[in-house]
Amino acid sequence: MPANNQNNLNNGISVDCVIFGFDFEKLQILLIEREPGKKDNPLDYALPGDLIYNDENLDQAANRVLKELTGLENIYLEQSAAFGSLDRTQRESDRAWLESVRDQPDLRVITISYYSLVNINAFDPKPSSFASKLVWKPVAEIEDLAFDHFDILNQALDNLRNRLKIRPIGFNLLPEKFTLSQLHKLYEAILGRELDKRNFRRKMAKLDLVVRLDEKQQGVPHKPSNFYKFNTENYQKLIEEGYDNFGF
Amino acid sequence: MPANNQNNLNNGISVDCVIFGFDFEKLQILLIEREPGKKDNPLDYALPGDLIYNDENLDQAANRVLKELTGLENIYLEQSAAFGSLDRTQRESDRAWLESVRDQPDLRVITISYYSLVNINAFDPKPSSFASKLVWKPVAEIEDLAFDHFDILNQALDNLRNRLKIRPIGFNLLPEKFTLSQLHKLYEAILGRELDKRNFRRKMAKLDLVVRLDEKQQGVPHKPSNFYKFNTENYQKLIEEGYDNFGF
DNA sequence: AATCTTTGTGTCATTTTAACACTTTGCTAA
DNA sequence: TTAGCAAAGTGTTAAAATGACACAAAGATT
């Protein structure tokens, strides 16, 4: 055994997933609603996440945990950051919860966060395991989360925004067919600021990342908008050329 | 104890530091030269890094390890990524080394990497502990490293380049007084491509990030160049305004 | 005095960005 | 049927940023 207890290697490693979704209005995030503790605490939300196994690597763990807790599979997942503050599991409400689900609630746990972008309408979140209840929450309305998950969320959002300047990953949040207005609103939702409609469309057109389909919206009480799809080939071409100015 | 051995929590966590330095010519990186093993292996280099303690957080660990192994203290350190492949410690030459320095050489270890930028002339690397010998190596000449450290290096370089578009962190690599040519070469070294001299200077001037000093180079066999220093106040101002286009 | 090396500087053409308003389409309600 | 409503869709102009490009000036060396 090690000589000093500072180095007794009794560490846990977890992954936490920040799952962004878009409902054509606001940027949302998928959270686990935890049972309120003994006290009449307000409702309490946490990111989907869990300890990793010893025989899987980090990406595998993130995919597994996500599947186990939400049913999501084969989705875009990007590593975000590592969090390892000593006090990250020391809040009272969190400790009670840990005691109910962990063999070693006192274990010091370092977490690796991932973020993901999904089409909010394309899947049916299936709570399981200790994720008793899954809910989508608008990111902008979240003020706190369990553990240090609020920090993790903000970090992920920051990474997402930076990434969006370099890669057009936002398309992951949309269904296969979408309108330019939806795409426009998506960028505004992620970036948290307004973008001029004409300038947005001009740049999108120049990038040549979308293809106009011969199909329109139906049943809307106004001029129906045209559907588009993502142009994978052109995207690949741009990336191979080293192009990386996808920002607004 | 846990029910299944997949989840026995027997994990180690380490930090590895990618220390970039600049000698006014090439981008360099600080490496530990390991004793060749029993075989007549070629020389072998690794990133400074070690297991973290249970009573310190990640940033503390990175700072401590860096100080212990190199003598470097109070320097810019940015978290880069987490690496946790199952086979990252399975190379033969690495295992021999682990057996000589670790209590539990078989421990599965996940590492959090940090990168740092230092002025290569401003400190005297002091090898200690098991870092028997420290050397600077030009990044461009490195073809492989111990463990998965080559991957870690490339990831850090990628992060550094992305970061440089958003924040003028390159100044950390220079002494307090520097010439515009040195700054220019630094950007070229980090980005790995040539930049037009006049365009570079024009943009630097517009950003107003450097202040001209009333002092020139001496003893150079050509027109001496003027010294400048970094303008911290203007930098703060730009950041507060939300400006983030520092790229070239 | 001539030579050498690196510093330091300006212009022009092109591209990118920002600001800005009205017509069109299809549905809805009177 | 028609008037009104709501969102879609579209172009111009000015300002800023970028990219390409060449030569004179300074100081050291011979």
Coordinates of C-alpha atoms (C1' of nucleotides) in Angstrom, one line a residue:
Chain A
M1 CA 0.0 0.0 0.0
P2 CA 1.1 3.6 -0.5
A3 CA 3.1 5.3 2.2
N4 CA 0.9 8.3 2.8
N5 CA -2.8 8.6 2.8
Q6 CA -2.6 11.7 0.5
N7 CA -1.8 9.2 -2.2
N8 CA -4.1 6.3 -1.4
L9 CA -5.6 6.4 -4.9
N10 CA -9.0 6.0 -3.6
N11 CA -10.6 8.1 -6.4
G12 CA -13.7 7.8 -8.3
I13 CA -14.2 9.0 -11.8
S14 CA -17.5 9.8 -13.3
V15 CA -18.8 11.3 -16.5
D16 CA -21.6 13.9 -16.7
C17 CA -23.4 14.7 -19.8
V18 CA -24.8 18.1 -20.8
I19 CA -27.4 17.3 -23.4
F20 CA -28.5 20.3 -25.3
G21 CA -31.8 20.2 -27.2
F22 CA -33.7 22.7 -29.3
D23 CA -37.5 23.0 -29.5
F24 CA -37.5 25.7 -32.2
E25 CA -37.8 28.3 -29.5
K26 CA -35.2 28.0 -26.7
L27 CA -32.1 26.1 -26.0
Q28 CA -32.9 23.3 -23.6
I29 CA -31.0 20.9 -21.5
L30 CA -31.9 17.4 -20.3
L31 CA -31.9 17.0 -16.5
I32 CA -32.7 14.3 -14.0
E33 CA -35.3 15.4 -11.5
R34 CA -34.3 14.0 -8.2
E35 CA -36.7 13.2 -5.4
P36 CA -36.7 16.0 -2.8
G37 CA -34.9 14.8 0.3
K38 CA -36.4 14.4 3.7
K39 CA -36.8 18.1 4.1
D40 CA -39.3 19.9 1.9
N41 CA -36.5 21.0 -0.4
P42 CA -37.4 22.6 -3.6
L43 CA -37.2 20.3 -6.6
D44 CA -33.7 19.4 -7.4
Y45 CA -32.1 18.7 -10.8
A46 CA -28.9 17.1 -11.9
L47 CA -27.0 16.2 -15.0
P48 CA -27.2 12.6 -16.2
G49 CA -23.9 11.1 -15.1
D50 CA -22.4 8.2 -13.2
L51 CA -19.2 6.5 -12.2
I52 CA -17.2 4.9 -15.0
Y53 CA -16.2 1.3 -15.0
N54 CA -12.6 0.1 -15.0
D55 CA -12.8 -1.6 -18.3
E56 CA -14.1 1.2 -20.4
N57 CA -12.6 4.3 -21.7
L58 CA -14.0 7.7 -21.2
D59 CA -15.9 8.1 -24.4
Q60 CA -17.4 4.6 -23.9
A61 CA -18.4 5.5 -20.4
A62 CA -20.2 8.7 -21.6
N63 CA -22.1 6.8 -24.2
R64 CA -23.0 4.0 -21.8
V65 CA -24.2 6.3 -19.1
L66 CA -26.2 8.4 -21.5
K67 CA -27.9 5.3 -22.9
E68 CA -28.6 3.8 -19.5
L69 CA -30.1 7.0 -18.1
T70 CA -31.9 8.5 -21.0
G71 CA -32.0 5.9 -23.8
L72 CA -30.0 8.1 -26.1
E73 CA -27.6 6.3 -28.4
N74 CA -25.2 7.0 -31.1
I75 CA -25.2 10.7 -30.7
Y76 CA -22.7 13.5 -31.1
L77 CA -20.7 13.7 -27.9
E78 CA -17.8 16.1 -27.3
Q79 CA -15.6 16.1 -24.2
S80 CA -15.8 19.3 -22.4
A81 CA -13.7 19.5 -19.2
A82 CA -12.7 17.8 -16.0
F83 CA -14.0 19.0 -12.6
G84 CA -12.3 17.9 -9.4
S85 CA -12.9 20.4 -6.6
L86 CA -12.7 18.8 -3.2
D87 CA -16.0 20.2 -2.1
R88 CA -18.0 19.3 -5.2
T89 CA -19.9 16.6 -3.4
Q90 CA -20.2 18.2 0.0
R91 CA -23.6 20.0 -0.2
E92 CA -26.0 18.6 2.2
S93 CA -28.7 17.7 -0.3
D94 CA -26.2 16.1 -2.5
R95 CA -24.8 13.9 0.2
A96 CA -28.1 12.5 1.1
W97 CA -28.6 11.5 -2.4
L98 CA -25.2 10.0 -2.8
E99 CA -25.8 7.9 0.3
S100 CA -28.9 6.5 -1.3
V101 CA -27.3 5.5 -4.6
R102 CA -23.6 4.9 -4.0
D103 CA -21.6 2.1 -2.3
Q104 CA -19.1 4.7 -1.2
P105 CA -20.8 8.0 -0.8
D106 CA -17.6 9.5 0.7
L107 CA -15.5 8.7 -2.3
R108 CA -13.8 11.7 -3.8
V109 CA -15.0 11.9 -7.3
I110 CA -13.6 13.6 -10.3
T111 CA -15.9 14.1 -13.2
I112 CA -15.3 14.4 -16.9
S113 CA -18.0 16.3 -18.6
Y114 CA -19.3 15.8 -22.1
Y115 CA -21.8 17.8 -24.1
S116 CA -24.1 16.7 -26.8
L117 CA -26.5 18.2 -29.2
V118 CA -29.7 16.4 -30.0
N119 CA -32.9 16.9 -31.9
I120 CA -35.4 17.3 -29.1
N121 CA -38.3 15.8 -31.0
A122 CA -36.5 12.8 -32.4
F123 CA -36.2 10.8 -29.2
D124 CA -38.3 9.8 -26.3
P125 CA -36.2 10.1 -23.1
K126 CA -36.5 6.9 -21.2
P127 CA -35.8 7.3 -17.6
S128 CA -34.3 4.2 -16.0
S129 CA -31.9 3.2 -13.2
F130 CA -31.8 6.0 -10.7
A131 CA -32.9 8.6 -13.2
S132 CA -36.4 8.5 -12.0
K133 CA -37.6 11.4 -14.0
L134 CA -36.1 13.2 -17.0
V135 CA -37.1 16.7 -18.0
W136 CA -36.1 19.3 -20.5
K137 CA -35.4 22.7 -19.1
P138 CA -34.6 25.9 -20.9
V139 CA -30.9 26.7 -20.3
A140 CA -31.6 30.4 -19.7
E141 CA -33.9 29.6 -16.8
I142 CA -31.6 27.5 -14.8
E143 CA -30.1 29.1 -11.8
D144 CA -28.6 26.2 -9.9
L145 CA -28.1 22.5 -10.1
A146 CA -27.0 19.6 -7.9
F147 CA -23.3 19.3 -7.1
D148 CA -21.2 21.6 -9.3
H149 CA -23.4 20.8 -12.3
F150 CA -24.3 24.4 -12.8
D151 CA -20.6 25.2 -13.3
I152 CA -20.4 22.2 -15.7
L153 CA -23.3 23.5 -17.7
N154 CA -21.8 26.9 -18.0
Q155 CA -18.5 25.5 -19.1
A156 CA -20.2 23.3 -21.6
L157 CA -22.1 26.2 -23.0
D158 CA -18.9 28.2 -23.3
N159 CA -17.3 25.3 -25.2
L160 CA -20.3 24.9 -27.4
R161 CA -20.3 28.6 -28.3
N162 CA -16.6 28.5 -29.1
R163 CA -17.0 25.4 -31.1
L164 CA -19.8 26.9 -33.1
K165 CA -17.4 29.5 -34.4
I166 CA -15.3 26.8 -35.9
R167 CA -17.7 24.0 -36.8
P168 CA -21.4 24.2 -37.7
I169 CA -22.4 21.7 -35.1
G170 CA -25.7 23.3 -34.5
F171 CA -27.3 21.2 -37.2
N172 CA -27.3 18.3 -34.8
L173 CA -30.0 20.0 -32.9
L174 CA -32.4 20.1 -35.9
P175 CA -34.4 17.4 -37.6
E176 CA -33.3 16.4 -41.1
K177 CA -35.6 18.9 -42.7
F178 CA -35.7 22.4 -41.3
T179 CA -36.5 25.9 -42.3
L180 CA -34.0 28.8 -42.4
S181 CA -35.9 30.5 -39.7
Q182 CA -35.5 27.6 -37.4
L183 CA -31.8 27.5 -38.1
H184 CA -31.6 31.2 -37.5
K185 CA -33.4 30.9 -34.2
L186 CA -31.2 28.0 -33.2
Y187 CA -28.1 30.2 -33.6
E188 CA -29.6 32.9 -31.7
A189 CA -30.6 30.5 -28.9
I190 CA -27.1 29.1 -28.6
L191 CA -25.3 32.4 -28.8
G192 CA -27.7 34.2 -26.6
R193 CA -28.0 37.2 -28.8
E194 CA -30.0 38.4 -31.9
L195 CA -28.6 38.0 -35.4
D196 CA -29.8 40.1 -38.3
K197 CA -32.0 37.9 -40.5
R198 CA -30.6 39.0 -43.9
N199 CA -27.0 38.9 -42.8
F200 CA -27.5 35.4 -41.3
R201 CA -29.1 34.1 -44.5
R202 CA -26.5 35.7 -46.7
K203 CA -23.6 34.0 -44.8
M204 CA -25.5 30.7 -44.7
A205 CA -26.0 30.9 -48.5
K206 CA -22.3 31.7 -49.1
L207 CA -21.2 28.8 -47.0
D208 CA -23.3 26.6 -49.1
L209 CA -24.1 24.3 -46.2
V210 CA -27.8 23.9 -46.9
V211 CA -29.8 22.6 -49.8
R212 CA -33.2 23.9 -50.6
L213 CA -35.8 21.1 -50.8
D214 CA -38.9 21.2 -52.9
E215 CA -41.2 21.2 -50.0
K216 CA -42.8 23.8 -47.8
Q217 CA -44.2 24.1 -44.3
Q218 CA -47.9 23.3 -44.1
G219 CA -50.7 24.6 -41.9
V220 CA -48.9 27.6 -40.6
P221 CA -51.1 30.8 -40.4
H222 CA -48.7 32.8 -42.5
K223 CA -46.4 32.4 -45.5
P224 CA -45.0 28.9 -45.3
S225 CA -41.3 28.6 -45.3
N226 CA -39.2 26.4 -47.4
F227 CA -37.5 23.3 -46.1
Y228 CA -33.8 22.8 -46.3
K229 CA -31.4 20.0 -45.5
F230 CA -27.8 20.0 -44.4
N231 CA -25.3 19.6 -47.2
T232 CA -22.9 17.0 -45.8
E233 CA -20.7 16.9 -48.9
N234 CA -20.0 20.6 -49.0
Y235 CA -19.3 20.6 -45.3
Q236 CA -16.7 17.9 -45.7
K237 CA -15.1 19.8 -48.5
L238 CA -14.9 23.0 -46.5
I239 CA -13.3 21.1 -43.6
E240 CA -10.8 19.5 -45.8
E241 CA -9.8 22.8 -47.2
G242 CA -9.1 24.0 -43.7
Y243 CA -12.0 26.4 -43.6
D244 CA -13.0 27.3 -40.1
N245 CA -14.9 30.5 -40.1
F246 CA -18.5 29.4 -39.4
G247 CA -19.1 32.1 -36.8
F248 CA -21.7 34.8 -36.6
Chain B
M1 CA -17.7 -3.3 -1.5
P2 CA -19.1 -3.0 -5.0
A3 CA -21.0 -5.8 -6.5
N4 CA -19.1 -6.2 -9.7
N5 CA -15.4 -5.8 -10.4
Q6 CA -16.2 -3.5 -13.3
N7 CA -17.0 -0.9 -10.8
N8 CA -14.4 -1.4 -8.1
L9 CA -13.3 2.2 -8.3
N10 CA -9.7 1.3 -8.3
N11 CA -8.8 4.2 -10.5
G12 CA -5.8 6.5 -10.5
I13 CA -5.9 10.1 -11.6
S14 CA -2.9 12.0 -12.8
V15 CA -2.1 15.3 -14.3
D16 CA 0.2 15.8 -17.2
C17 CA 1.6 19.2 -18.2
V18 CA 2.4 20.3 -21.7
I19 CA 4.8 23.2 -21.1
F20 CA 5.4 25.3 -24.2
G21 CA 8.4 27.6 -24.4
F22 CA 9.8 29.9 -27.0
D23 CA 13.4 30.6 -27.7
F24 CA 12.8 33.3 -30.4
E25 CA 13.1 30.6 -33.0
K26 CA 10.9 27.6 -32.5
L27 CA 8.1 26.5 -30.3
Q28 CA 9.6 24.2 -27.7
I29 CA 8.2 21.8 -25.1
L30 CA 9.6 20.7 -21.8
L31 CA 10.1 17.0 -21.5
I32 CA 11.5 14.5 -19.0
E33 CA 14.2 12.4 -20.4
R34 CA 13.8 8.9 -19.0
E35 CA 16.6 6.4 -18.5
P36 CA 16.5 3.9 -21.3
G37 CA 15.3 0.5 -20.0
K38 CA 17.3 -2.7 -19.9
K39 CA 17.3 -3.0 -23.6
D40 CA 19.2 -0.5 -25.6
N41 CA 16.1 1.5 -26.4
P42 CA 16.4 4.8 -27.9
L43 CA 16.1 7.7 -25.5
D44 CA 12.6 8.2 -24.3
Y45 CA 10.7 11.3 -23.4
A46 CA 7.6 12.0 -21.3
L47 CA 5.6 14.9 -20.2
P48 CA 6.0 16.0 -16.6
G49 CA 3.1 14.6 -14.7
D50 CA 2.1 12.4 -11.7
L51 CA -0.8 11.1 -9.8
I52 CA -2.9 13.5 -7.9
Y53 CA -3.4 13.4 -4.1
N54 CA -6.8 13.0 -2.6
D55 CA -6.7 16.2 -0.8
E56 CA -6.0 18.6 -3.6
N57 CA -8.1 19.7 -6.6
L58 CA -7.0 19.3 -10.2
D59 CA -5.5 22.8 -10.6
Q60 CA -3.6 22.5 -7.4
A61 CA -2.3 19.1 -8.5
A62 CA -1.1 20.5 -11.8
N63 CA 0.7 23.3 -10.1
R64 CA 2.2 21.0 -7.5
V65 CA 3.4 18.4 -10.0
L66 CA 4.9 21.1 -12.2
K67 CA 6.7 22.7 -9.3
E68 CA 8.0 19.3 -8.0
L69 CA 9.3 18.2 -11.3
T70 CA 10.5 21.3 -12.9
G71 CA 10.7 24.1 -10.3
L72 CA 8.2 26.1 -12.2
E73 CA 5.8 28.1 -10.1
N74 CA 2.9 30.5 -10.5
I75 CA 2.6 30.2 -14.2
Y76 CA -0.3 30.3 -16.7
L77 CA -1.9 26.9 -16.7
E78 CA -5.0 25.9 -18.7
Q79 CA -6.8 22.7 -18.6
S80 CA -6.7 20.9 -21.9
A81 CA -8.4 17.5 -21.9
A82 CA -8.9 14.1 -20.2
F83 CA -7.3 11.0 -21.5
G84 CA -8.5 7.6 -20.4
S85 CA -7.8 4.9 -23.0
L86 CA -7.5 1.5 -21.4
D87 CA -4.2 0.8 -23.2
R88 CA -2.6 4.1 -22.5
T89 CA -0.1 2.5 -20.1
Q90 CA 0.4 -0.8 -21.8
R91 CA 3.4 -0.2 -23.9
E92 CA 6.3 -2.4 -22.8
S93 CA 8.8 0.4 -22.3
D94 CA 6.2 2.4 -20.3
R95 CA 5.4 -0.6 -18.0
A96 CA 9.0 -1.1 -17.0
W97 CA 9.2 2.5 -16.1
L98 CA 5.9 2.4 -14.1
E99 CA 7.1 -0.6 -12.1
S100 CA 10.1 1.4 -11.0
V101 CA 8.3 4.4 -9.8
R102 CA 4.7 3.4 -8.8
D103 CA 3.3 1.5 -5.9
Q104 CA 0.6 0.1 -8.1
P105 CA 2.0 -0.1 -11.6
D106 CA -1.1 -1.9 -12.9
L107 CA -3.5 0.8 -11.7
R108 CA -5.7 2.1 -14.5
V109 CA -4.9 5.8 -14.7
I110 CA -6.9 8.6 -16.3
T111 CA -5.0 11.8 -16.8
I112 CA -6.1 15.4 -17.0
S113 CA -3.8 17.4 -19.2
Y114 CA -2.8 21.0 -18.8
Y115 CA -0.9 23.3 -21.0
S116 CA 1.2 26.2 -20.1
L117 CA 3.2 28.9 -21.8
V118 CA 6.4 30.1 -20.3
N119 CA 9.3 32.3 -21.2
I120 CA 12.0 29.9 -21.9
N121 CA 14.8 32.1 -20.7
A122 CA 13.2 33.2 -17.5
F123 CA 13.6 30.0 -15.5
D124 CA 16.1 27.4 -14.9
P125 CA 14.4 24.0 -15.0
K126 CA 15.3 22.1 -11.8
P127 CA 14.9 18.4 -12.3
S128 CA 14.0 16.6 -9.1
S129 CA 12.1 13.5 -7.9
F130 CA 12.0 11.0 -10.7
A131 CA 12.4 13.7 -13.4
S132 CA 16.1 12.9 -13.7
K133 CA 16.7 15.1 -16.7
L134 CA 14.7 17.9 -18.2
V135 CA 15.1 19.0 -21.7
W136 CA 13.5 21.5 -24.2
K137 CA 12.6 19.9 -27.5
P138 CA 11.2 21.7 -30.6
V139 CA 7.6 20.7 -30.9
A140 CA 7.9 20.2 -34.7
E141 CA 10.6 17.6 -34.3
I142 CA 8.8 15.3 -31.9
E143 CA 7.5 12.1 -33.4
D144 CA 6.6 10.1 -30.4
L145 CA 6.5 10.2 -26.6
A146 CA 5.9 7.9 -23.8
F147 CA 2.4 6.6 -23.0
D148 CA -0.1 8.6 -25.0
H149 CA 1.8 11.8 -24.4
F150 CA 2.1 12.4 -28.1
D151 CA -1.6 12.5 -28.4
I152 CA -1.8 14.8 -25.4
L153 CA 0.8 17.1 -26.9
N154 CA -1.1 17.4 -30.2
Q155 CA -4.4 18.0 -28.4
A156 CA -2.8 20.7 -26.3
L157 CA -1.3 22.3 -29.4
D158 CA -4.7 22.3 -31.0
N159 CA -6.3 23.9 -27.9
L160 CA -3.5 26.4 -27.8
R161 CA -4.1 27.4 -31.4
N162 CA -7.8 27.7 -30.9
R163 CA -7.3 29.7 -27.8
L164 CA -4.9 32.0 -29.5
K165 CA -7.7 33.1 -31.9
I166 CA -9.7 34.3 -28.9
R167 CA -7.1 35.4 -26.4
P168 CA -3.6 36.8 -26.9
I169 CA -2.0 34.3 -24.6
G170 CA 1.1 34.2 -26.6
F171 CA 2.6 37.0 -24.6
N172 CA 3.2 34.6 -21.8
L173 CA 6.0 33.1 -23.9
L174 CA 7.9 36.3 -24.2
P175 CA 10.0 38.3 -21.7
E176 CA 8.7 41.6 -20.5
K177 CA 10.4 43.5 -23.2
F178 CA 10.3 42.1 -26.7
T179 CA 10.5 43.2 -30.3
L180 CA 7.7 43.0 -32.8
S181 CA 9.8 40.6 -34.9
Q182 CA 10.0 38.2 -31.9
L183 CA 6.2 38.5 -31.4
H184 CA 5.7 37.9 -35.1
K185 CA 7.9 34.8 -35.1
L186 CA 6.1 33.5 -32.0
Y187 CA 2.8 33.6 -33.7
E188 CA 4.2 31.9 -36.7
A189 CA 5.8 29.2 -34.5
I190 CA 2.5 28.5 -32.7
L191 CA 0.4 28.6 -35.7
G192 CA 2.8 26.7 -37.9
R193 CA 2.5 28.9 -40.9
E194 CA 3.9 32.2 -42.2
L195 CA 2.2 35.5 -41.6
D196 CA 2.7 38.6 -43.6
K197 CA 4.9 41.0 -41.7
R198 CA 3.0 44.2 -42.6
N199 CA -0.4 42.7 -42.1
F200 CA 0.7 41.3 -38.7
R201 CA 2.0 44.6 -37.5
R202 CA -1.0 46.4 -38.8
K203 CA -3.4 44.2 -36.8
M204 CA -1.2 44.3 -33.7
A205 CA -1.2 48.1 -33.9
K206 CA -4.9 48.3 -34.2
L207 CA -5.5 46.0 -31.2
D208 CA -3.3 48.4 -29.2
L209 CA -2.0 45.5 -27.2
V210 CA 1.7 46.6 -27.1
V211 CA 3.4 49.8 -26.0
R212 CA 6.5 51.1 -27.7
L213 CA 9.4 51.5 -25.2
D214 CA 12.1 54.1 -25.6
E215 CA 14.7 51.4 -26.0
K216 CA 16.4 49.5 -28.8
Q217 CA 18.1 46.2 -29.4
Q218 CA 21.9 46.5 -29.0
G219 CA 24.8 44.7 -30.6
V220 CA 22.9 43.2 -33.4
P221 CA 24.7 43.3 -36.8
H222 CA 21.8 45.1 -38.5
K223 CA 19.2 47.7 -37.9
P224 CA 18.3 47.3 -34.2
S225 CA 14.7 46.8 -33.5
N226 CA 12.6 48.6 -30.9
F227 CA 11.4 47.0 -27.7
Y228 CA 7.8 46.9 -26.7
K229 CA 5.9 45.7 -23.7
F230 CA 2.4 44.2 -23.3
N231 CA -0.4 46.6 -22.6
T232 CA -2.3 45.0 -19.8
E233 CA -4.8 47.8 -19.3
N234 CA -5.9 47.8 -22.9
Y235 CA -6.1 44.0 -22.9
Q236 CA -8.4 44.1 -19.9
K237 CA -10.5 46.7 -21.6
L238 CA -10.9 44.7 -24.7
I239 CA -11.9 41.6 -22.8
E240 CA -14.5 43.5 -20.8
E241 CA -16.0 44.8 -24.0
G242 CA -16.3 41.2 -25.1
Y243 CA -13.8 41.5 -27.9
D244 CA -12.5 38.2 -29.0
N245 CA -11.0 38.4 -32.4
F246 CA -7.3 38.1 -31.7
G247 CA -6.6 35.7 -34.5
F248 CA -4.3 35.9 -37.5
Chain C
dA1 C1' 33.1 53.5 -48.2
dA2 C1' 30.8 49.6 -49.5
dT3 C1' 28.2 45.7 -48.1
dC4 C1' 25.2 43.1 -45.3
dT5 C1' 21.1 42.0 -42.5
dT6 C1' 17.0 42.9 -40.5
dT7 C1' 13.7 46.7 -39.4
dG8 C1' 10.0 49.3 -40.5
dT9 C1' 6.5 51.3 -43.4
dG10 C1' 1.8 52.2 -47.2
dT11 C1' -1.4 51.3 -50.9
dC12 C1' -4.8 49.1 -53.3
dA13 C1' -8.1 45.5 -54.4
dT14 C1' -11.1 42.2 -52.4
dT15 C1' -13.8 40.3 -48.9
dT16 C1' -16.4 40.5 -44.9
dT17 C1' -19.4 42.6 -41.9
dA18 C1' -23.2 45.7 -40.2
dA19 C1' -27.2 48.3 -40.7
dC20 C1' -31.5 48.8 -42.6
dA21 C1' -37.3 48.2 -45.0
dC22 C1' -40.6 46.5 -47.9
dT23 C1' -43.1 43.0 -50.7
dT24 C1' -44.9 38.3 -50.8
dT25 C1' -47.5 34.4 -49.3
dG26 C1' -50.9 31.8 -47.3
dC27 C1' -54.1 31.6 -43.6
dT28 C1' -57.8 33.6 -40.7
dA29 C1' -61.6 36.2 -39.4
dA30 C1' -64.9 39.5 -40.6
Chain D
dT1 C1' -64.8 37.7 -50.8
dT2 C1' -62.1 40.5 -48.9
dA3 C1' -59.3 42.7 -45.5
dG4 C1' -56.0 41.9 -42.3
dC5 C1' -52.4 39.3 -40.1
dA6 C1' -47.9 37.0 -39.4
dA7 C1' -43.9 35.4 -40.8
dA8 C1' -41.0 34.5 -45.1
dG9 C1' -38.0 36.2 -48.2
dT10 C1' -35.1 39.5 -50.5
dG11 C1' -30.8 43.8 -52.0
dT12 C1' -28.0 47.9 -51.3
dT13 C1' -24.7 50.7 -49.3
dA14 C1' -21.1 52.0 -46.1
dA15 C1' -17.4 50.6 -43.1
dA16 C1' -14.1 47.4 -41.6
dA17 C1' -11.0 43.7 -42.2
dT18 C1' -8.0 41.0 -44.9
dG19 C1' -4.5 39.7 -48.3
dA20 C1' -1.0 40.7 -51.6
dC21 C1' 2.9 43.2 -52.5
dA22 C1' 8.4 46.2 -52.5
dC23 C1' 11.7 49.4 -51.0
dA24 C1' 14.2 52.7 -48.0
dA25 C1' 16.5 53.2 -43.4
dA26 C1' 19.6 51.8 -39.6
dG27 C1' 23.4 50.0 -37.6
dA28 C1' 27.3 46.5 -37.7
dT29 C1' 31.1 44.4 -40.3
dT30 C1' 34.7 44.4 -43.8

